[in-house]
mmCIF file of C-alpha atoms in Angstrom:
data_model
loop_
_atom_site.group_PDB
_atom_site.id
_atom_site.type_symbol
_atom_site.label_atom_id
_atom_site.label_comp_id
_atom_site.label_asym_id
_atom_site.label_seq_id
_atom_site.Cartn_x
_atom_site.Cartn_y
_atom_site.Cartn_z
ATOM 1 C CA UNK A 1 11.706 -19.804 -10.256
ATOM 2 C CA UNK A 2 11.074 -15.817 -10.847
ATOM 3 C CA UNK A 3 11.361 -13.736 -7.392
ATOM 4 C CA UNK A 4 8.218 -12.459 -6.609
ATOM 5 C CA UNK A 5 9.761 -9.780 -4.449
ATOM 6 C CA UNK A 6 12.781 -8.495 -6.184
ATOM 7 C CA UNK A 7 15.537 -6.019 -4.699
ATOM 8 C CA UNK A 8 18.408 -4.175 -6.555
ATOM 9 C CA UNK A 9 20.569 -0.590 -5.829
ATOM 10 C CA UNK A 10 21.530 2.509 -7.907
ATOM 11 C CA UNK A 11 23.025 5.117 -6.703
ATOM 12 C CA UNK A 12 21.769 4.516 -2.743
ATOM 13 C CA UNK A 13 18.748 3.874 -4.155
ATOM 14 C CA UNK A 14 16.829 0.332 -2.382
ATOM 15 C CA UNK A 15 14.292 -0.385 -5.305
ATOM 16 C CA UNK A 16 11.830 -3.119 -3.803
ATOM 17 C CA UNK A 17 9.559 -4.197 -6.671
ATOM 18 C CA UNK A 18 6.020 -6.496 -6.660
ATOM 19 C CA UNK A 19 7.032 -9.088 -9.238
ATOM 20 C CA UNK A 20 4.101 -10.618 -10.065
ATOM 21 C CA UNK A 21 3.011 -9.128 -13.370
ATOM 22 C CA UNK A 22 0.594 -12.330 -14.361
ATOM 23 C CA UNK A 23 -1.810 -11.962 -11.141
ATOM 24 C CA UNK A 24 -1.377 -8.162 -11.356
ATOM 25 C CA UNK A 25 0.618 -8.145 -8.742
ATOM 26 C CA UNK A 26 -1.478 -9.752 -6.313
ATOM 27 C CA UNK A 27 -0.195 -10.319 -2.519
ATOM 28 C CA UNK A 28 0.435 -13.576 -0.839
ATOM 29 C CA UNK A 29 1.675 -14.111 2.875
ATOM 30 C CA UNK A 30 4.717 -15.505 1.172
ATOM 31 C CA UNK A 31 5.240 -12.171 -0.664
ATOM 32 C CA UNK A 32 4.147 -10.288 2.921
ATOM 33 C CA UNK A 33 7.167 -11.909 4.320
ATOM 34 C CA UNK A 34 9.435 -10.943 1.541
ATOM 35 C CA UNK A 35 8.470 -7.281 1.532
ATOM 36 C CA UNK A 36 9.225 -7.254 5.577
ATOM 37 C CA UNK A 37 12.997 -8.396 4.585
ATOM 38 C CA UNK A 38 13.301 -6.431 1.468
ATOM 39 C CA UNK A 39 12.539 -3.050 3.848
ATOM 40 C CA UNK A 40 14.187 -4.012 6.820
ATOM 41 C CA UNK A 41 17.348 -5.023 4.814
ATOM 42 C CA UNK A 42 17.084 -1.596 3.041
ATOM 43 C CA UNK A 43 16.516 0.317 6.356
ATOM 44 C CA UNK A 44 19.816 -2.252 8.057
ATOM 45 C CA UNK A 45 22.251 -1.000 5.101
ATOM 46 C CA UNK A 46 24.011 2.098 5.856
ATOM 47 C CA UNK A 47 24.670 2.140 2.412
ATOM 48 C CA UNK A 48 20.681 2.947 1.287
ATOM 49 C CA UNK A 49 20.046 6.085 1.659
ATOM 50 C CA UNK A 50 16.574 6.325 -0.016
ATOM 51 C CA UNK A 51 13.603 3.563 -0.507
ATOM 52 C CA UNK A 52 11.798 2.754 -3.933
ATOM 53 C CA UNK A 53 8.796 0.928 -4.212
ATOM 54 C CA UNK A 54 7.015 -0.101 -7.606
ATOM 55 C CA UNK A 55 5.260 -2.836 -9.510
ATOM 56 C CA UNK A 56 5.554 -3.607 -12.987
ATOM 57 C CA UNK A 57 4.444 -0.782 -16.186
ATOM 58 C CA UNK A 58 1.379 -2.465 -16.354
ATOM 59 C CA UNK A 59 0.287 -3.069 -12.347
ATOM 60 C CA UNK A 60 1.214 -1.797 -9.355
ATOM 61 C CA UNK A 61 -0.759 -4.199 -6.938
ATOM 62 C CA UNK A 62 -4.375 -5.857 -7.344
ATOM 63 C CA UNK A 63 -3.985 -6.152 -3.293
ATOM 64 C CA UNK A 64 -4.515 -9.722 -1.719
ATOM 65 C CA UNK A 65 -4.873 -12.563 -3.636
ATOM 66 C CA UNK A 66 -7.778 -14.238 -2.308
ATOM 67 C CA UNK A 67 -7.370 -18.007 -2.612
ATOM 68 C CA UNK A 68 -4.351 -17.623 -0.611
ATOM 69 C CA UNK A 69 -6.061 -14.847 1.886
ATOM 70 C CA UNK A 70 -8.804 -17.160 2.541
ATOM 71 C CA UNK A 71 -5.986 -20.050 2.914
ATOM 72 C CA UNK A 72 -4.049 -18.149 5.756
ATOM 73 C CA UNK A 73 -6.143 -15.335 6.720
ATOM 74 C CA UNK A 74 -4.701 -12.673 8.626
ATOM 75 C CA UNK A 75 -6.437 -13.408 12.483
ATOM 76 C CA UNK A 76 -3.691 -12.737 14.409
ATOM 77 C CA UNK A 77 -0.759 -10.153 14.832
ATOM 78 C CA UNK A 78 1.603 -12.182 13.622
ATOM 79 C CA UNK A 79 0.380 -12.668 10.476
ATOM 80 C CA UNK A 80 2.594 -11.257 7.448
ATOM 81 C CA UNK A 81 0.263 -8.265 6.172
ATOM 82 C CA UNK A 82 -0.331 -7.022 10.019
ATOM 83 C CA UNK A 83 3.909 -7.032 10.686
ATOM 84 C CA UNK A 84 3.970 -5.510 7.564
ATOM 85 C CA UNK A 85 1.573 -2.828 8.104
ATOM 86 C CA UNK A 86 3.488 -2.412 11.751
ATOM 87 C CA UNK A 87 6.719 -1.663 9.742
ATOM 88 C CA UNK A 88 5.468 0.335 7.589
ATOM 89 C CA UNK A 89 5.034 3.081 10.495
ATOM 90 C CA UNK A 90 8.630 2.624 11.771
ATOM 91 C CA UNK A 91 10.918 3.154 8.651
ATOM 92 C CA UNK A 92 13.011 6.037 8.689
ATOM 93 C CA UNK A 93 14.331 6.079 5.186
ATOM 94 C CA UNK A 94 12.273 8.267 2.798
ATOM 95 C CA UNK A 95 9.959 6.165 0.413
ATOM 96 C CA UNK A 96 9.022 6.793 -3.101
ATOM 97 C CA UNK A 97 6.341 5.256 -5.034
ATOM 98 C CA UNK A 98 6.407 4.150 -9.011
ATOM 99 C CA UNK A 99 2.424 3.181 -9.609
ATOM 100 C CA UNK A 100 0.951 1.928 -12.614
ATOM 101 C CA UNK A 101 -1.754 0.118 -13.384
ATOM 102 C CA UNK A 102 -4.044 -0.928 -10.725
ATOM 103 C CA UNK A 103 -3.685 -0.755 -7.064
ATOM 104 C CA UNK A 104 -6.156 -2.006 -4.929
ATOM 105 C CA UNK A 105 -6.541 -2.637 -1.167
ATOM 106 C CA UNK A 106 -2.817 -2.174 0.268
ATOM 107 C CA UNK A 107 -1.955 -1.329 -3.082
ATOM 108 C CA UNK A 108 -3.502 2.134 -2.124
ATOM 109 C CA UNK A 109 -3.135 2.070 1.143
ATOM 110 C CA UNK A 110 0.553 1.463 1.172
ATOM 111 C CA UNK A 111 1.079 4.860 -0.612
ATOM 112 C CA UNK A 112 0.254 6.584 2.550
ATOM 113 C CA UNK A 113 3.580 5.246 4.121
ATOM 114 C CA UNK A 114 5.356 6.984 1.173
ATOM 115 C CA UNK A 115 6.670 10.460 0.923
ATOM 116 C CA UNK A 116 6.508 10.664 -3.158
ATOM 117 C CA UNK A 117 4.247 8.937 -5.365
ATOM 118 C CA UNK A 118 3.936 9.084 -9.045
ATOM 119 C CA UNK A 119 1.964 7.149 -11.183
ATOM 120 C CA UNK A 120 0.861 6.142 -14.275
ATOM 121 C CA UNK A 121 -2.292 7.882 -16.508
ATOM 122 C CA UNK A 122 -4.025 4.916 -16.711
ATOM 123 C CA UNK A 123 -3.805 4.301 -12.899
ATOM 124 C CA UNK A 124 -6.736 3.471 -11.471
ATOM 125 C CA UNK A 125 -7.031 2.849 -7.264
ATOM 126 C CA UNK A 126 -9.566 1.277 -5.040
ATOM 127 C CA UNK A 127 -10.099 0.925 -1.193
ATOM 128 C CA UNK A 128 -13.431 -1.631 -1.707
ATOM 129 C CA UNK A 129 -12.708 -3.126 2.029
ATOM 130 C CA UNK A 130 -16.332 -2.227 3.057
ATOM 131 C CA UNK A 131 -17.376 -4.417 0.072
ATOM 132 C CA UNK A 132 -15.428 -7.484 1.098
ATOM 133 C CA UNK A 133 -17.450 -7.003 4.820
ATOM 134 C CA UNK A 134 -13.927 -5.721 6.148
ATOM 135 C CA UNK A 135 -12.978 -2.229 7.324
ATOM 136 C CA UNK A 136 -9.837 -0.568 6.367
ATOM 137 C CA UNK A 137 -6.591 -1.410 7.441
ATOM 138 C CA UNK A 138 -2.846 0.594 6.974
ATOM 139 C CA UNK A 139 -4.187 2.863 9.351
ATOM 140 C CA UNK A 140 -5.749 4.597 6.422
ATOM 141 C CA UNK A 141 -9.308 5.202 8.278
ATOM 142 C CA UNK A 142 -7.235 8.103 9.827
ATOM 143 C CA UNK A 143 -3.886 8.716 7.337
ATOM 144 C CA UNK A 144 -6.394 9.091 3.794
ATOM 145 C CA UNK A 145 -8.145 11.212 5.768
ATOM 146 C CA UNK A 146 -5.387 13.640 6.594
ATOM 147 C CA UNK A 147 -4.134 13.127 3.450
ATOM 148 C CA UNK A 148 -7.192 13.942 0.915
ATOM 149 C CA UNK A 149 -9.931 15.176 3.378
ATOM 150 C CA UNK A 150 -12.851 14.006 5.254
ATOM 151 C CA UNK A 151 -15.093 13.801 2.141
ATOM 152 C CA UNK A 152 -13.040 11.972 -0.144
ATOM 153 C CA UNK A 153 -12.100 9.402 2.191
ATOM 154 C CA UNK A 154 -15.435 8.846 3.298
ATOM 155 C CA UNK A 155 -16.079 8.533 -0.349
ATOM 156 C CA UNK A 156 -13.621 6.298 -1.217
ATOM 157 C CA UNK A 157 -13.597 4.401 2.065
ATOM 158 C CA UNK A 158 -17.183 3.865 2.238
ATOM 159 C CA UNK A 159 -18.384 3.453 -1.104
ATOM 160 C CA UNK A 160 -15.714 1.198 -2.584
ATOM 161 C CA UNK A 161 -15.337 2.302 -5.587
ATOM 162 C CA UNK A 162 -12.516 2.628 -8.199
ATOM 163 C CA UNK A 163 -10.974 6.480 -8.834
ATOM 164 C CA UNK A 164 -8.511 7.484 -11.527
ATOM 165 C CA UNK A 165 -5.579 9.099 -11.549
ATOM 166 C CA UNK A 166 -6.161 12.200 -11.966
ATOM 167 C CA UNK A 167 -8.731 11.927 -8.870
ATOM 168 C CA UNK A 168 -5.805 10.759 -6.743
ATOM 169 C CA UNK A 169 -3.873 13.688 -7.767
ATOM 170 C CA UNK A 170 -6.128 16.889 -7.325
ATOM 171 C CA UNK A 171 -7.242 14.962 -4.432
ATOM 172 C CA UNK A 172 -3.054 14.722 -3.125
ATOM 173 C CA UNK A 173 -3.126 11.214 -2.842
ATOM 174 C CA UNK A 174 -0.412 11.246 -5.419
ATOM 175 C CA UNK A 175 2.412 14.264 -6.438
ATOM 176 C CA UNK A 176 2.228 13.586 -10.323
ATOM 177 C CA UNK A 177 0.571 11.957 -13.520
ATOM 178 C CA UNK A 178 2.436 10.823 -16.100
ATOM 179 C CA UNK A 179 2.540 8.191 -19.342
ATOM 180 C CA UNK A 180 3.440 5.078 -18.322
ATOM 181 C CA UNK A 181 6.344 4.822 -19.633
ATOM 182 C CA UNK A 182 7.741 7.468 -17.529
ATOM 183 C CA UNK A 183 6.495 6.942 -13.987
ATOM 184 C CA UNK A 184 9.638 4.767 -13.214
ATOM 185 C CA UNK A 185 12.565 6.632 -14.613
ATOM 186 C CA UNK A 186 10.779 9.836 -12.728
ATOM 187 C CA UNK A 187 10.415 8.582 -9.391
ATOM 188 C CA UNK A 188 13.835 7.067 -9.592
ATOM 189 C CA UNK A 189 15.236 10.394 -10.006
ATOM 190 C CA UNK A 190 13.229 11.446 -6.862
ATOM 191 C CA UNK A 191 14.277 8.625 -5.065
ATOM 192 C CA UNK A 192 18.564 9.594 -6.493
ATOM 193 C CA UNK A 193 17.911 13.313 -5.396
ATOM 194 C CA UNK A 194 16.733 12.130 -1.903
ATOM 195 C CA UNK A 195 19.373 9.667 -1.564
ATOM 196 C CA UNK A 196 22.233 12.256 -1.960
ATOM 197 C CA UNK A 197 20.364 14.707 0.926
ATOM 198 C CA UNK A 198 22.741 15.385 3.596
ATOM 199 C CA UNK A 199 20.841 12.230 5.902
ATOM 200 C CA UNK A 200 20.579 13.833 9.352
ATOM 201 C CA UNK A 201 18.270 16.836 7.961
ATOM 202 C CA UNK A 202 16.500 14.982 5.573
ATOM 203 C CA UNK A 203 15.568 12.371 8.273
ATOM 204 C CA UNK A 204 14.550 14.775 10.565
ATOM 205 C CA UNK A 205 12.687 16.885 8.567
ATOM 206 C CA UNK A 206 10.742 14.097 7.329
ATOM 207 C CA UNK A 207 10.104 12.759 11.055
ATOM 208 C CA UNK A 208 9.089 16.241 12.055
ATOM 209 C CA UNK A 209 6.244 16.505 9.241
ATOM 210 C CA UNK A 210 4.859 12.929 10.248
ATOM 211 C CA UNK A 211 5.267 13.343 14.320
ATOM 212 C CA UNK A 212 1.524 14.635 14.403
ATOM 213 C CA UNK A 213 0.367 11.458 12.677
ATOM 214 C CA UNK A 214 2.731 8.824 13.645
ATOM 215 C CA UNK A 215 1.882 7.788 17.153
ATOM 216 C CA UNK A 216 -1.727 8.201 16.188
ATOM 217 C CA UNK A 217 -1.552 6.094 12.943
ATOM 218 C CA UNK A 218 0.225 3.248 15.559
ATOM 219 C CA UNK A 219 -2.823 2.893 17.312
ATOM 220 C CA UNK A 220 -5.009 3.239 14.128
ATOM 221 C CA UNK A 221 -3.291 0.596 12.590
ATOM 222 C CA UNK A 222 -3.835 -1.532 16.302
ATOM 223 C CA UNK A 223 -7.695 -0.477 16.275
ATOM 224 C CA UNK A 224 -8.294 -1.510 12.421
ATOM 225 C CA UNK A 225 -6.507 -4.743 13.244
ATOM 226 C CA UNK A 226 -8.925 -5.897 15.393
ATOM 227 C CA UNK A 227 -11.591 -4.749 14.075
ATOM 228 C CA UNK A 228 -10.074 -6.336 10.432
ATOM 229 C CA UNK A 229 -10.127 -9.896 11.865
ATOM 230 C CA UNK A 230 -13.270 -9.917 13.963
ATOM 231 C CA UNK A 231 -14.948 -8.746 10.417
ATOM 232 C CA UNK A 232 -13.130 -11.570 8.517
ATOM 233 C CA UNK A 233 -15.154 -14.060 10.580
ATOM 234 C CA UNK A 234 -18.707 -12.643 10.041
ATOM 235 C CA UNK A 235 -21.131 -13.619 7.643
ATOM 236 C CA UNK A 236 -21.099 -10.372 5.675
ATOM 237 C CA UNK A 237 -17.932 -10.934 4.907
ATOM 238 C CA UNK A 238 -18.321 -14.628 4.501
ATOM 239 C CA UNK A 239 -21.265 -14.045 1.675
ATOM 240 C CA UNK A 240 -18.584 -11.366 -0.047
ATOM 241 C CA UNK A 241 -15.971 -13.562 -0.191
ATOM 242 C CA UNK A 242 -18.288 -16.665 -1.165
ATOM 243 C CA UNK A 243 -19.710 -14.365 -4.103
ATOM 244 C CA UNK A 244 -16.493 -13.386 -5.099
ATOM 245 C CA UNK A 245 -15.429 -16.617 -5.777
ATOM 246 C CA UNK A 246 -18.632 -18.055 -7.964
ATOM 247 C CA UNK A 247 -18.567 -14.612 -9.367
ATOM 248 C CA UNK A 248 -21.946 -13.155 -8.749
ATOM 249 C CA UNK A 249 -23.282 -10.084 -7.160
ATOM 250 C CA UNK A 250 -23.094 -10.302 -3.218
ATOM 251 C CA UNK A 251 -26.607 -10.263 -1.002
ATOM 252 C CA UNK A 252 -25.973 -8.640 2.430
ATOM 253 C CA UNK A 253 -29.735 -7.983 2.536
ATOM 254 C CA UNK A 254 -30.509 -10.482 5.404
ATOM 255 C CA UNK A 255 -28.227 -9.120 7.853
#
């Protein structure tokens, strides 16, 4: 059986990838689980120096996969996206990201957690939680904001709707645009140049341009969490998950 979540090493280099390329990539708790070993493995090995995390040339992440979301939804803490999302704010090794294709949900919201990202021309990203009757998670209510601006996250947060690359990047959700073909190669040579940093300043540097945000995105990511699973249980977002499945148009027009 293929690893979903697959690890290897060049040159100090952790490369986590979403193995999944038939589903687009698509999240289960099972996969959750494997991501929170891949990066605390990586951030245990005093031999990694630098993080990289990608998806296949074709998809970076289509976010949850919702038969199994709706099989083990996330109502509790210890559920495998919430740890995840947790962790996200406490690793110390710098993070690149290889997107391509398209990333969805966490697959956009994980980016934030990153200190490079490249991706792919033909990238497209999404945030649609309001259209699911959910509300953000990642902390990204407060880190897209910071990171794009008040207006584009209230765009993307609040309207739902897909944006291309080129959006993400005069936007600075992402550092570069390129084919395909070279997203990986090029953020793997980020990734190489970080890992051979002398560690002490490169770690502290980064910790000193996220110590504004940090401690704040910690209880951001606490405050969407609860919000996140009281929403799960409501009828909005029982009607948006119930359309999604027999594929027609949701009606939130009685509530």
């Amino acid at each position: 059986m293929t690893a979903l979540i697959t690890t290897e090493t060049r040159e100090r280099v952790r490369i986590i990838r979403i193995n999944r390329p038939d589903k687009k990539n698509a999240l289960t708790a099972a996969m959750y689980e494997s991501l929170i070993d891949a990066f605390c493995e990586a951030e245990s090995d005093a031999g990694v120096r630098a993080l990289l995390i990608a998806g296949s040339e074709h998809a970076f992440s289509a976010g949850n996969d919702i038969a199994d979301f709706l099989e083990h939804p996330p109502l509790d803490d210890t559920a495998p996206v919430m740890r995840l999302l947790r962790l996200l704010t406490e690793l110390r090794k710098p993070m690149v990201a290889a997107v391509c294709g398209p990333a969805v949900g966490i697959g956009t919201t994980l980016l934030l957690h990153c200190d490079l990202v490249a991706c792919g021309e033909q990238t497209t990203f999404a945030v649609p939680f309001v259209n699911l009757g959910l509300c953000a998670e990642g902390g990204s209510s407060l880190l897209l904001a910071q990171r794009v601006g008040a207006a584009r996250a209230n765009e993307w947060l609040l309207l739902g709707e897909p944006f291309t690359a080129n959006v993400a990047a005069s936007a600075g959700l992402v550092n570069v645009v390129l084919p395909n073909a070279e997203v990986f190669d090029h953020a793997l040579g980020w990734a190489i140049k970080l890992a051979a940093k002398p560690p002490q300043a490169l770690r502290g540097t980064r910790e000193l341009i996220r110590q504004a945000s940090q401690d704040a995105a910690r209880r951001t990511i606490a405050a969407e969490a609860e919000l996140f699973k009281q929403l799960l249980q409501s009828d909005e977002a029982k009607e948006a998950f119930a359309a999604f499945v027999e594929k027609r148009k949701p009606d939130f027009s009685r509530f």
